[in-house]
PDB file of C-alpha atoms in Angstrom:
ATOM      1  CA  ASP A  98     -64.903 -63.877 -15.410  1.00 69.00           C
ATOM      2  CA  VAL A  99     -61.410 -65.287 -15.019  1.00 69.00           C
ATOM      3  CA  LYS A 100     -59.625 -64.015 -11.949  1.00 88.00           C
ATOM      4  CA  VAL A 101     -56.118 -64.331 -10.543  1.00 94.00           C
ATOM      5  CA  THR A 102     -55.466 -62.289  -7.430  1.00 95.00           C
ATOM      6  CA  GLN A 103     -52.244 -61.539  -5.614  1.00 95.00           C
ATOM      7  CA  SER A 104     -52.134 -60.659  -1.939  1.00 90.00           C
ATOM      8  CA  SER A 105     -50.348 -57.318  -2.256  1.00 91.00           C
ATOM      9  CA  ARG A 106     -49.718 -54.782  -5.020  1.00 93.00           C
ATOM     10  CA  TYR A 107     -46.756 -53.226  -3.211  1.00 96.00           C
ATOM     11  CA  LEU A 108     -44.533 -54.679  -0.507  1.00 96.00           C
ATOM     12  CA  VAL A 109     -41.442 -53.347   1.258  1.00 97.00           C
ATOM     13  CA  LYS A 110     -39.307 -55.771   3.267  1.00 97.00           C
ATOM     14  CA  ARG A 111     -35.924 -55.691   4.935  1.00 97.00           C
ATOM     15  CA  THR A 112     -32.923 -57.795   3.973  1.00 98.00           C
ATOM     16  CA  GLY A 113     -33.027 -61.177   5.700  1.00 97.00           C
ATOM     17  CA  GLU A 114     -36.796 -61.223   6.268  1.00 97.00           C
ATOM     18  CA  LYS A 115     -38.884 -64.187   5.201  1.00 97.00           C
ATOM     19  CA  VAL A 116     -41.402 -63.050   2.606  1.00 97.00           C
ATOM     20  CA  PHE A 117     -44.609 -64.728   1.465  1.00 97.00           C
ATOM     21  CA  LEU A 118     -46.327 -63.807  -1.784  1.00 97.00           C
ATOM     22  CA  GLU A 119     -49.777 -65.322  -2.198  1.00 97.00           C
ATOM     23  CA  CYS A 120     -51.673 -66.038  -5.386  1.00 97.00           C
ATOM     24  CA  VAL A 121     -55.236 -67.298  -5.717  1.00 97.00           C
ATOM     25  CA  GLN A 122     -57.143 -68.323  -8.842  1.00 96.00           C
ATOM     26  CA  ASP A 123     -60.843 -69.051  -9.072  1.00 94.00           C
ATOM     27  CA  MET A 124     -60.843 -71.037 -12.316  1.00 91.00           C
ATOM     28  CA  ASP A 125     -59.986 -74.526 -11.032  1.00 92.00           C
ATOM     29  CA  HIS A 126     -56.823 -74.542 -13.169  1.00 92.00           C
ATOM     30  CA  GLU A 127     -54.281 -77.311 -12.692  1.00 92.00           C
ATOM     31  CA  ASN A 128     -51.221 -75.239 -13.596  1.00 94.00           C
ATOM     32  CA  MET A 129     -49.907 -72.208 -11.757  1.00 96.00           C
ATOM     33  CA  PHE A 130     -46.737 -70.169 -12.263  1.00 97.00           C
ATOM     34  CA  TRP A 131     -44.549 -67.581 -10.587  1.00 98.00           C
ATOM     35  CA  TYR A 132     -42.479 -65.159 -12.680  1.00 97.00           C
ATOM     36  CA  ARG A 133     -40.347 -62.181 -11.945  1.00 96.00           C
ATOM     37  CA  GLN A 134     -40.266 -59.246 -14.338  1.00 94.00           C
ATOM     38  CA  ASP A 135     -37.244 -56.972 -14.594  1.00 93.00           C
ATOM     39  CA  PRO A 136     -36.518 -54.181 -17.091  1.00 87.00           C
ATOM     40  CA  GLY A 137     -34.603 -55.463 -20.085  1.00 85.00           C
ATOM     41  CA  LEU A 138     -34.981 -59.081 -18.999  1.00 89.00           C
ATOM     42  CA  GLY A 139     -38.656 -59.695 -19.634  1.00 89.00           C
ATOM     43  CA  LEU A 140     -40.419 -62.423 -17.665  1.00 92.00           C
ATOM     44  CA  ARG A 141     -38.411 -65.222 -16.126  1.00 93.00           C
ATOM     45  CA  LEU A 142     -40.024 -68.316 -14.674  1.00 94.00           C
ATOM     46  CA  ILE A 143     -39.199 -69.016 -11.033  1.00 97.00           C
ATOM     47  CA  TYR A 144     -41.360 -72.076 -10.292  1.00 97.00           C
ATOM     48  CA  PHE A 145     -44.478 -73.693 -11.564  1.00 94.00           C
ATOM     49  CA  SER A 146     -46.927 -76.242 -10.212  1.00 95.00           C
ATOM     50  CA  TYR A 147     -48.973 -78.695 -12.237  1.00 92.00           C
ATOM     51  CA  ASP A 148     -51.043 -80.059  -9.371  1.00 91.00           C
ATOM     52  CA  VAL A 149     -51.530 -79.791  -5.635  1.00 93.00           C
ATOM     53  CA  LYS A 150     -48.243 -80.461  -3.818  1.00 90.00           C
ATOM     54  CA  MET A 151     -46.431 -80.800  -7.165  1.00 92.00           C
ATOM     55  CA  LYS A 152     -43.828 -78.271  -8.243  1.00 94.00           C
ATOM     56  CA  GLU A 153     -41.077 -77.873 -10.749  1.00 94.00           C
ATOM     57  CA  LYS A 154     -38.165 -75.454 -10.885  1.00 95.00           C
ATOM     58  CA  GLY A 155     -38.167 -72.819 -13.564  1.00 93.00           C
ATOM     59  CA  ASP A 156     -35.220 -70.883 -14.914  1.00 91.00           C
ATOM     60  CA  ILE A 157     -34.286 -68.929 -11.773  1.00 96.00           C
ATOM     61  CA  PRO A 158     -35.365 -70.866  -8.638  1.00 96.00           C
ATOM     62  CA  GLU A 159     -32.372 -69.949  -6.468  1.00 96.00           C
ATOM     63  CA  GLY A 160     -33.401 -68.098  -3.310  1.00 96.00           C
ATOM     64  CA  TYR A 161     -37.076 -69.040  -3.701  1.00 98.00           C
ATOM     65  CA  SER A 162     -39.379 -71.842  -2.682  1.00 97.00           C
ATOM     66  CA  VAL A 163     -43.075 -72.488  -3.297  1.00 97.00           C
ATOM     67  CA  SER A 164     -46.033 -74.142  -1.671  1.00 97.00           C
ATOM     68  CA  ARG A 165     -49.256 -75.482  -3.158  1.00 97.00           C
ATOM     69  CA  GLU A 166     -51.446 -77.072  -0.518  1.00 96.00           C
ATOM     70  CA  LYS A 167     -54.740 -76.271  -2.251  1.00 96.00           C
ATOM     71  CA  LYS A 168     -55.527 -76.179  -5.940  1.00 95.00           C
ATOM     72  CA  GLU A 169     -56.520 -72.533  -5.965  1.00 96.00           C
ATOM     73  CA  ARG A 170     -53.536 -71.155  -4.036  1.00 97.00           C
ATOM     74  CA  PHE A 171     -49.858 -70.978  -4.976  1.00 97.00           C
ATOM     75  CA  SER A 172     -47.415 -69.270  -2.634  1.00 97.00           C
ATOM     76  CA  LEU A 173     -43.947 -67.951  -3.384  1.00 98.00           C
ATOM     77  CA  ILE A 174     -41.551 -67.809  -0.447  1.00 98.00           C
ATOM     78  CA  LEU A 175     -38.343 -65.841  -0.154  1.00 97.00           C
ATOM     79  CA  GLU A 176     -36.560 -67.588   2.703  1.00 94.00           C
ATOM     80  CA  SER A 177     -34.182 -64.689   3.373  1.00 97.00           C
ATOM     81  CA  ALA A 178     -34.886 -61.673   1.237  1.00 97.00           C
ATOM     82  CA  SER A 179     -31.990 -59.949  -0.471  1.00 97.00           C
ATOM     83  CA  THR A 180     -31.783 -56.652  -2.332  1.00 97.00           C
ATOM     84  CA  ASN A 181     -31.334 -58.457  -5.663  1.00 97.00           C
ATOM     85  CA  GLN A 182     -34.821 -59.876  -5.222  1.00 98.00           C
ATOM     86  CA  THR A 183     -36.320 -56.417  -5.592  1.00 98.00           C
ATOM     87  CA  SER A 184     -38.591 -56.919  -8.590  1.00 97.00           C
ATOM     88  CA  MET A 185     -42.129 -57.230  -9.938  1.00 96.00           C
ATOM     89  CA  TYR A 186     -43.568 -60.679  -9.245  1.00 97.00           C
ATOM     90  CA  LEU A 187     -46.328 -62.036 -11.454  1.00 96.00           C
ATOM     91  CA  CYS A 188     -48.473 -65.073 -10.814  1.00 97.00           C
ATOM     92  CA  ALA A 189     -50.383 -66.915 -13.534  1.00 96.00           C
ATOM     93  CA  SER A 190     -52.611 -69.938 -13.985  1.00 95.00           C
ATOM     94  CA  SER A 191     -53.277 -71.755 -17.220  1.00 91.00           C
ATOM     95  CA  PHE A 192     -55.857 -73.706 -19.111  1.00 81.00           C
ATOM     96  CA  ALA A 193     -55.647 -74.948 -22.709  1.00 75.00           C
ATOM     97  CA  SER A 194     -52.304 -73.204 -23.228  1.00 77.00           C
ATOM     98  CA  GLU A 195     -53.571 -69.731 -22.300  1.00 85.00           C
ATOM     99  CA  GLN A 196     -52.051 -68.202 -19.185  1.00 90.00           C
ATOM    100  CA  TYR A 197     -54.047 -65.771 -17.051  1.00 92.00           C
ATOM    101  CA  PHE A 198     -52.054 -63.304 -15.021  1.00 94.00           C
ATOM    102  CA  GLY A 199     -52.587 -61.525 -11.751  1.00 95.00           C
ATOM    103  CA  PRO A 200     -51.873 -57.780 -11.399  1.00 94.00           C
ATOM    104  CA  GLY A 201     -48.412 -58.317  -9.930  1.00 95.00           C
ATOM    105  CA  THR A 202     -46.674 -57.526  -6.643  1.00 96.00           C
ATOM    106  CA  ARG A 203     -43.924 -54.944  -6.685  1.00 96.00           C
ATOM    107  CA  LEU A 204     -41.497 -56.039  -3.966  1.00 97.00           C
ATOM    108  CA  THR A 205     -38.774 -53.766  -2.668  1.00 98.00           C
ATOM    109  CA  VAL A 206     -36.110 -55.219  -0.379  1.00 98.00           C
ATOM    110  CA  THR A 207     -34.116 -52.604   1.537  1.00 97.00           C
TER     111      THR A 207
ATOM    112  CA  GLY B  42     -33.735 -74.907 -26.088  1.00 83.00           C
ATOM    113  CA  ASN B  43     -36.686 -72.766 -27.070  1.00 89.00           C
ATOM    114  CA  SER B  44     -36.179 -69.021 -27.287  1.00 92.00           C
ATOM    115  CA  VAL B  45     -37.917 -65.865 -28.486  1.00 95.00           C
ATOM    116  CA  THR B  46     -36.291 -62.719 -29.814  1.00 96.00           C
ATOM    117  CA  GLN B  47     -38.318 -59.569 -30.262  1.00 94.00           C
ATOM    118  CA  MET B  48     -37.309 -56.114 -31.388  1.00 89.00           C
ATOM    119  CA  GLU B  49     -35.998 -53.887 -28.680  1.00 85.00           C
ATOM    120  CA  GLY B  50     -37.875 -50.772 -27.841  1.00 86.00           C
ATOM    121  CA  PRO B  51     -38.960 -48.382 -26.929  1.00 95.00           C
ATOM    122  CA  VAL B  52     -41.135 -47.654 -29.938  1.00 96.00           C
ATOM    123  CA  THR B  53     -42.769 -44.236 -30.187  1.00 97.00           C
ATOM    124  CA  LEU B  54     -45.461 -43.555 -32.785  1.00 97.00           C
ATOM    125  CA  SER B  55     -48.027 -40.927 -33.560  1.00 97.00           C
ATOM    126  CA  GLU B  56     -51.701 -41.800 -33.426  1.00 97.00           C
ATOM    127  CA  GLU B  57     -52.957 -43.559 -36.587  1.00 97.00           C
ATOM    128  CA  ALA B  58     -49.454 -44.727 -37.569  1.00 97.00           C
ATOM    129  CA  PHE B  59     -48.746 -48.293 -38.696  1.00 98.00           C
ATOM    130  CA  LEU B  60     -47.191 -50.587 -36.108  1.00 97.00           C
ATOM    131  CA  THR B  61     -44.909 -53.572 -36.568  1.00 97.00           C
ATOM    132  CA  ILE B  62     -43.149 -55.337 -33.713  1.00 98.00           C
ATOM    133  CA  ASN B  63     -40.871 -58.107 -34.925  1.00 97.00           C
ATOM    134  CA  CYS B  64     -40.692 -61.475 -33.210  1.00 98.00           C
ATOM    135  CA  THR B  65     -38.658 -64.518 -34.233  1.00 97.00           C
ATOM    136  CA  TYR B  66     -38.353 -67.805 -32.433  1.00 96.00           C
ATOM    137  CA  THR B  67     -36.230 -70.910 -32.106  1.00 95.00           C
ATOM    138  CA  ALA B  68     -37.998 -74.103 -31.177  1.00 92.00           C
ATOM    139  CA  THR B  69     -38.072 -77.806 -31.779  1.00 85.00           C
ATOM    140  CA  GLY B  70     -41.269 -79.278 -33.075  1.00 84.00           C
ATOM    141  CA  TYR B  71     -44.383 -77.200 -33.620  1.00 87.00           C
ATOM    142  CA  PRO B  72     -44.843 -74.575 -30.921  1.00 93.00           C
ATOM    143  CA  SER B  73     -47.863 -72.389 -30.317  1.00 94.00           C
ATOM    144  CA  LEU B  74     -47.179 -68.655 -30.508  1.00 96.00           C
ATOM    145  CA  PHE B  75     -48.672 -65.794 -28.523  1.00 96.00           C
ATOM    146  CA  TRP B  76     -48.673 -62.049 -28.109  1.00 97.00           C
ATOM    147  CA  TYR B  77     -49.387 -60.726 -24.619  1.00 97.00           C
ATOM    148  CA  VAL B  78     -49.951 -57.081 -23.688  1.00 97.00           C
ATOM    149  CA  GLN B  79     -49.261 -55.361 -20.369  1.00 95.00           C
ATOM    150  CA  TYR B  80     -50.966 -52.026 -19.774  1.00 94.00           C
ATOM    151  CA  PRO B  81     -49.441 -49.708 -17.173  1.00 90.00           C
ATOM    152  CA  GLY B  82     -49.877 -51.003 -13.635  1.00 86.00           C
ATOM    153  CA  GLU B  83     -51.458 -54.287 -14.710  1.00 88.00           C
ATOM    154  CA  GLY B  84     -50.532 -57.907 -15.293  1.00 90.00           C
ATOM    155  CA  LEU B  85     -50.223 -59.455 -18.735  1.00 93.00           C
ATOM    156  CA  GLN B  86     -53.246 -60.378 -20.810  1.00 93.00           C
ATOM    157  CA  LEU B  87     -53.445 -62.481 -23.926  1.00 94.00           C
ATOM    158  CA  LEU B  88     -53.774 -60.375 -27.071  1.00 97.00           C
ATOM    159  CA  LEU B  89     -53.766 -63.085 -29.749  1.00 97.00           C
ATOM    160  CA  LYS B  90     -52.415 -66.516 -30.527  1.00 95.00           C
ATOM    161  CA  ALA B  91     -51.721 -68.976 -33.345  1.00 96.00           C
ATOM    162  CA  THR B  92     -51.275 -72.699 -32.917  1.00 93.00           C
ATOM    163  CA  LYS B  93     -50.028 -73.883 -36.313  1.00 92.00           C
ATOM    164  CA  ALA B  94     -48.167 -72.676 -39.364  1.00 93.00           C
ATOM    165  CA  ASP B  95     -49.947 -70.073 -41.520  1.00 95.00           C
ATOM    166  CA  ASP B  96     -52.542 -69.398 -38.800  1.00 96.00           C
ATOM    167  CA  LYS B  97     -53.347 -65.725 -38.311  1.00 97.00           C
ATOM    168  CA  GLY B  98     -54.259 -64.515 -34.852  1.00 97.00           C
ATOM    169  CA  SER B  99     -56.199 -61.276 -34.552  1.00 97.00           C
ATOM    170  CA  ASN B 100     -57.787 -59.152 -31.849  1.00 97.00           C
ATOM    171  CA  LYS B 101     -58.559 -55.450 -31.280  1.00 95.00           C
ATOM    172  CA  GLY B 102     -57.166 -54.574 -34.731  1.00 97.00           C
ATOM    173  CA  PHE B 103     -53.864 -56.362 -34.090  1.00 98.00           C
ATOM    174  CA  GLU B 104     -52.745 -59.259 -36.281  1.00 98.00           C
ATOM    175  CA  ALA B 105     -49.888 -61.741 -36.408  1.00 98.00           C
ATOM    176  CA  THR B 106     -49.245 -64.639 -38.788  1.00 98.00           C
ATOM    177  CA  TYR B 107     -47.366 -67.785 -37.808  1.00 97.00           C
ATOM    178  CA  ARG B 108     -44.620 -68.114 -40.449  1.00 96.00           C
ATOM    179  CA  LYS B 109     -42.779 -71.396 -40.065  1.00 93.00           C
ATOM    180  CA  GLU B 110     -40.454 -70.782 -43.012  1.00 94.00           C
ATOM    181  CA  THR B 111     -39.068 -67.611 -41.415  1.00 95.00           C
ATOM    182  CA  THR B 112     -39.749 -68.698 -37.787  1.00 96.00           C
ATOM    183  CA  SER B 113     -41.523 -65.405 -37.204  1.00 97.00           C
ATOM    184  CA  PHE B 114     -44.701 -64.055 -35.611  1.00 98.00           C
ATOM    185  CA  HIS B 115     -44.620 -60.298 -36.192  1.00 98.00           C
ATOM    186  CA  LEU B 116     -47.299 -58.143 -34.576  1.00 98.00           C
ATOM    187  CA  GLU B 117     -49.008 -55.522 -36.768  1.00 98.00           C
ATOM    188  CA  LYS B 118     -51.711 -52.912 -36.451  1.00 98.00           C
ATOM    189  CA  GLY B 119     -52.785 -50.593 -39.209  1.00 97.00           C
ATOM    190  CA  SER B 120     -53.672 -47.541 -37.114  1.00 96.00           C
ATOM    191  CA  VAL B 121     -52.564 -47.283 -33.505  1.00 97.00           C
ATOM    192  CA  GLN B 122     -54.350 -45.313 -30.804  1.00 97.00           C
ATOM    193  CA  VAL B 123     -53.104 -43.667 -27.628  1.00 97.00           C
ATOM    194  CA  SER B 124     -54.830 -46.437 -25.687  1.00 96.00           C
ATOM    195  CA  ASP B 125     -52.507 -49.007 -27.330  1.00 97.00           C
ATOM    196  CA  SER B 126     -49.578 -47.662 -25.302  1.00 97.00           C
ATOM    197  CA  ALA B 127     -48.332 -50.685 -23.387  1.00 97.00           C
ATOM    198  CA  VAL B 128     -45.589 -53.306 -23.264  1.00 96.00           C
ATOM    199  CA  TYR B 129     -45.978 -56.160 -25.752  1.00 97.00           C
ATOM    200  CA  PHE B 130     -44.519 -59.622 -25.207  1.00 96.00           C
ATOM    201  CA  CYS B 131     -44.081 -62.366 -27.772  1.00 97.00           C
ATOM    202  CA  ALA B 132     -44.138 -65.892 -26.333  1.00 95.00           C
ATOM    203  CA  LEU B 133     -44.047 -69.507 -27.399  1.00 94.00           C
ATOM    204  CA  LYS B 134     -45.285 -72.728 -25.877  1.00 92.00           C
ATOM    205  CA  GLY B 135     -43.536 -75.954 -26.746  1.00 86.00           C
ATOM    206  CA  GLY B 136     -44.276 -79.412 -25.425  1.00 79.00           C
ATOM    207  CA  SER B 137     -44.863 -78.445 -21.792  1.00 80.00           C
ATOM    208  CA  GLU B 138     -47.214 -75.956 -20.182  1.00 81.00           C
ATOM    209  CA  LYS B 139     -44.405 -73.438 -19.759  1.00 87.00           C
ATOM    210  CA  LEU B 140     -44.245 -70.289 -21.869  1.00 91.00           C
ATOM    211  CA  VAL B 141     -40.999 -68.760 -23.090  1.00 92.00           C
ATOM    212  CA  PHE B 142     -41.240 -64.971 -23.335  1.00 93.00           C
ATOM    213  CA  GLY B 143     -39.356 -62.363 -25.279  1.00 93.00           C
ATOM    214  CA  LYS B 144     -38.001 -59.381 -23.366  1.00 93.00           C
ATOM    215  CA  GLY B 145     -40.894 -57.117 -24.230  1.00 94.00           C
ATOM    216  CA  THR B 146     -41.279 -54.024 -26.401  1.00 96.00           C
ATOM    217  CA  LYS B 147     -42.614 -50.815 -24.911  1.00 96.00           C
ATOM    218  CA  LEU B 148     -44.914 -48.886 -27.232  1.00 97.00           C
ATOM    219  CA  THR B 149     -45.840 -45.254 -26.664  1.00 97.00           C
ATOM    220  CA  VAL B 150     -48.444 -43.648 -28.916  1.00 97.00           C
ATOM    221  CA  ASN B 151     -48.642 -39.863 -28.891  1.00 97.00           C
ATOM    222  CA  PRO B 152     -51.781 -37.921 -29.812  1.00 95.00           C
TER     223      PRO B 152
END
């Protein structure tokens, strides 16, 4: 069974903290993605990776970075969290055009 | 660039009612089209897809037909159930691996 897991379902951080969101897939997929989901805005792509150590900016990369040291793991990093980064973060991996999503991490920055 | 426009919600229906959620797209070339569903507290999962014009995707009683002439991919179900309550996203995939999503339509089905 296809599985994408995210390290936390809920996370509360303070403004200025460095935040790591982890995503792991067990399907040996080349492509992995990070989105944020906000009411009325749908899903917006932050970054994606098409191979180990390869990354490409999405539509809203500002304030975020990513790391992909192993094929199965794709990390999203908020270098200095701000309140406008309070959101639901979704990770996905893809094969043959279908994307498989994790359950999401609801991040609150206070 | 590529874009997807879907009807704004929320949509509230009674059980066994007919459902249509409209989706239109703008794209160069021949995109693949998708409907994803997000149940409360979960991530998105693929509901159905179509990869070329006139293809019909179907799953769990839902259907959508890829209409190139009207650049549309409307989602339909003949008789909705309470368990269909969720947020539905239309999406397209162009030449890269990236998906472009609509803003989502929240459906609530009352018993």
